[in-house]
Structures are given as C-alpha cells and as structure tokens.
Amino acid sequence: MTILVCSSCRDETGSDAHPRAGERLAESARRAAVGQGITVRTVECLGNCKRRLSAALLRDGAWSYVFGDLNVSSGDDLVTGAQLFSTSTDGLIPWRGRPDSLKRGLVARIPPLALIKEDK
C-alpha cells in the first residue's frame, strides 16, 4: 500500500515558501503511517495544480485513486483511506468510513491494467 504525495504543491495562497505545503502534507502522512505497513513517497508533480494539494493511493492489482483539495494536515485522512483500501476485497476504497476529504477530493479513479479490455 503506497501513498504518493505531490511534494511541489503549494498552499491556497500559492506561496513558493519552502518547505512547500505538499512536503508538509507528506510529512503529516509519514507520521500517521508509522507502524501501519503503509509506504509514503513523494513525487515532483501529479499535474493536479488547480485542485492544490494532491495525493494518490496505490495498491498492486487494484484501482489507483487521485485526490485533490487536501490540506497539510490531511495525512491522517490519507492513512485512514489507505487502511480501508488495503483491506478491501474488491480493489476499491469503500465509501463507508472514507474521510470526508477523500470523498470531496476525489479527482480520478484509474483501473489496474489487468482490467482494461482491448477495443475490438
């Protein structure tokens, strides 16, 4: 189970101050993930700039999720979502129990390659 956080995301003011808001979100997620078996990594850009702080939840053989409109303290929500995701039997994050920020902030759900059917 992996949480990817966009480290280049800026806060709602657009400030270029360092550490950037995305880096602070990643640190919040790392603190929340201690001992949970969840890896938190950063990526330079998720290309979701209009939705500000962004992160993705990835799991082998399952759908991937991209979220936006997060804040620097959303690390706990990302870890809660990752925990729900990691125990899901259908490869989807259950709606019930999902933090509000992960309900409102859903940007995309991307299927695993094994589920994509070829066009005929």
mmCIF file of C-alpha atoms in Angstrom:
data_model
loop_
_atom_site.group_PDB
_atom_site.id
_atom_site.type_symbol
_atom_site.label_atom_id
_atom_site.label_comp_id
_atom_site.label_asym_id
_atom_site.label_seq_id
_atom_site.Cartn_x
_atom_site.Cartn_y
_atom_site.Cartn_z
ATOM 1 C CA MET A 1 0.000 0.000 0.000
ATOM 2 C CA THR A 2 1.537 3.292 -1.083
ATOM 3 C CA ILE A 3 0.555 6.910 -0.617
ATOM 4 C CA LEU A 4 2.103 9.269 -3.187
ATOM 5 C CA VAL A 5 2.104 12.932 -2.236
ATOM 6 C CA CYS A 6 2.830 15.767 -4.653
ATOM 7 C CA SER A 7 5.769 17.500 -2.987
ATOM 8 C CA SER A 8 5.634 20.550 -5.253
ATOM 9 C CA CYS A 9 2.040 21.509 -4.343
ATOM 10 C CA ARG A 10 1.586 24.971 -2.898
ATOM 11 C CA ASP A 11 -0.947 26.057 -0.317
ATOM 12 C CA GLU A 12 -4.114 28.029 -1.098
ATOM 13 C CA THR A 13 -2.139 31.304 -1.133
ATOM 14 C CA GLY A 14 0.151 29.999 -3.878
ATOM 15 C CA SER A 15 3.165 30.649 -1.671
ATOM 16 C CA ASP A 16 6.510 29.461 -3.008
ATOM 17 C CA ALA A 17 7.883 29.131 0.550
ATOM 18 C CA HIS A 18 9.836 26.024 1.458
ATOM 19 C CA PRO A 19 9.081 23.518 2.652
ATOM 20 C CA ARG A 20 6.152 23.560 0.291
ATOM 21 C CA ALA A 21 2.696 22.592 1.534
ATOM 22 C CA GLY A 22 2.967 19.284 -0.346
ATOM 23 C CA GLU A 23 6.144 18.410 1.540
ATOM 24 C CA ARG A 24 4.387 19.214 4.814
ATOM 25 C CA LEU A 25 1.443 17.005 3.808
ATOM 26 C CA ALA A 26 3.853 14.154 3.056
ATOM 27 C CA GLU A 27 5.411 14.539 6.489
ATOM 28 C CA SER A 28 1.952 14.515 8.088
ATOM 29 C CA ALA A 29 1.161 11.269 6.242
ATOM 30 C CA ARG A 30 4.502 9.729 7.255
ATOM 31 C CA ARG A 31 3.809 10.447 10.922
ATOM 32 C CA ALA A 32 0.318 8.926 10.652
ATOM 33 C CA ALA A 33 1.629 5.860 8.778
ATOM 34 C CA VAL A 34 4.232 4.820 11.369
ATOM 35 C CA GLY A 35 3.713 1.141 12.145
ATOM 36 C CA GLN A 36 0.818 0.776 9.682
ATOM 37 C CA GLY A 37 2.623 -1.037 6.849
ATOM 38 C CA ILE A 38 1.946 1.894 4.538
ATOM 39 C CA THR A 39 4.682 3.486 2.445
ATOM 40 C CA VAL A 40 4.582 7.259 1.911
ATOM 41 C CA ARG A 41 6.540 8.615 -1.048
ATOM 42 C CA THR A 42 6.706 11.956 -2.778
ATOM 43 C CA VAL A 43 6.545 12.737 -6.447
ATOM 44 C CA GLU A 44 7.514 16.057 -8.030
ATOM 45 C CA CYS A 45 4.127 16.764 -9.632
ATOM 46 C CA LEU A 46 0.814 14.961 -10.037
ATOM 47 C CA GLY A 47 -0.417 17.574 -12.544
ATOM 48 C CA ASN A 48 -3.464 18.460 -10.468
ATOM 49 C CA CYS A 49 -2.478 22.064 -9.730
ATOM 50 C CA LYS A 50 -5.983 23.547 -9.918
ATOM 51 C CA ARG A 51 -7.019 21.288 -7.023
ATOM 52 C CA ARG A 52 -3.994 22.258 -4.872
ATOM 53 C CA LEU A 53 -2.545 19.705 -2.501
ATOM 54 C CA SER A 54 -2.791 16.325 -4.169
ATOM 55 C CA ALA A 55 -2.016 12.732 -3.344
ATOM 56 C CA ALA A 56 -2.647 9.272 -4.761
ATOM 57 C CA LEU A 57 -3.321 5.899 -3.186
ATOM 58 C CA LEU A 58 -1.808 2.907 -4.991
ATOM 59 C CA ARG A 59 -2.182 -0.812 -4.405
ATOM 60 C CA ASP A 60 -0.929 -3.643 -6.618
ATOM 61 C CA GLY A 61 -3.697 -5.184 -8.716
ATOM 62 C CA ALA A 62 -6.275 -2.614 -7.620
ATOM 63 C CA TRP A 63 -7.642 0.700 -8.786
ATOM 64 C CA SER A 64 -5.495 3.777 -8.118
ATOM 65 C CA TYR A 65 -7.016 6.942 -6.675
ATOM 66 C CA VAL A 66 -6.009 10.596 -7.073
ATOM 67 C CA PHE A 67 -7.245 13.188 -4.587
ATOM 68 C CA GLY A 68 -7.024 16.975 -4.519
ATOM 69 C CA ASP A 69 -8.188 19.843 -2.319
ATOM 70 C CA LEU A 70 -6.254 18.384 0.621
ATOM 71 C CA ASN A 71 -4.515 20.419 3.319
ATOM 72 C CA VAL A 72 -1.249 19.983 5.190
ATOM 73 C CA SER A 73 -2.993 18.105 7.997
ATOM 74 C CA SER A 74 -4.720 15.572 5.698
ATOM 75 C CA GLY A 75 -2.069 12.927 6.397
ATOM 76 C CA ASP A 76 -4.355 11.149 8.878
ATOM 77 C CA ASP A 77 -7.144 11.044 6.264
ATOM 78 C CA LEU A 78 -4.788 9.597 3.644
ATOM 79 C CA VAL A 79 -3.655 6.876 6.052
ATOM 80 C CA THR A 80 -7.264 6.077 7.010
ATOM 81 C CA GLY A 81 -8.105 5.785 3.304
ATOM 82 C CA ALA A 82 -5.052 3.595 2.727
ATOM 83 C CA GLN A 83 -6.064 1.314 5.611
ATOM 84 C CA LEU A 84 -9.576 0.925 4.166
ATOM 85 C CA PHE A 85 -8.086 0.325 0.728
ATOM 86 C CA SER A 86 -5.589 -2.277 1.939
ATOM 87 C CA THR A 87 -8.343 -4.445 3.431
ATOM 88 C CA SER A 88 -10.758 -4.076 0.522
ATOM 89 C CA THR A 89 -11.601 -7.349 -1.209
ATOM 90 C CA ASP A 90 -12.735 -5.778 -4.479
ATOM 91 C CA GLY A 91 -9.770 -3.443 -5.029
ATOM 92 C CA LEU A 92 -11.825 -0.308 -4.360
ATOM 93 C CA ILE A 93 -11.817 2.087 -1.416
ATOM 94 C CA PRO A 94 -15.137 1.635 0.376
ATOM 95 C CA TRP A 95 -17.274 4.777 0.568
ATOM 96 C CA ARG A 96 -18.389 3.995 4.116
ATOM 97 C CA GLY A 97 -15.714 5.085 6.565
ATOM 98 C CA ARG A 98 -13.830 7.132 3.971
ATOM 99 C CA PRO A 99 -12.822 10.523 5.411
ATOM 100 C CA ASP A 100 -14.795 13.467 4.014
ATOM 101 C CA SER A 101 -11.679 14.955 2.411
ATOM 102 C CA LEU A 102 -11.321 11.752 0.359
ATOM 103 C CA LYS A 103 -14.997 11.844 -0.624
ATOM 104 C CA ARG A 104 -14.994 15.512 -1.689
ATOM 105 C CA GLY A 105 -11.462 15.493 -3.062
ATOM 106 C CA LEU A 106 -11.671 12.544 -5.441
ATOM 107 C CA VAL A 107 -10.189 13.585 -8.786
ATOM 108 C CA ALA A 108 -9.780 10.260 -10.587
ATOM 109 C CA ARG A 109 -10.003 6.523 -10.166
ATOM 110 C CA ILE A 110 -7.719 4.612 -12.534
ATOM 111 C CA PRO A 111 -8.191 0.893 -13.204
ATOM 112 C CA PRO A 112 -5.346 -1.592 -12.981
ATOM 113 C CA LEU A 113 -4.001 -2.567 -16.396
ATOM 114 C CA ALA A 114 -5.326 -6.126 -15.982
ATOM 115 C CA LEU A 115 -8.921 -4.798 -16.015
ATOM 116 C CA ILE A 116 -8.575 -2.781 -19.208
ATOM 117 C CA LYS A 117 -10.172 -4.575 -22.151
ATOM 118 C CA GLU A 118 -8.889 -4.240 -25.669
ATOM 119 C CA ASP A 119 -11.115 -2.450 -28.162
ATOM 120 C CA LYS A 120 -12.372 -4.722 -30.916
#
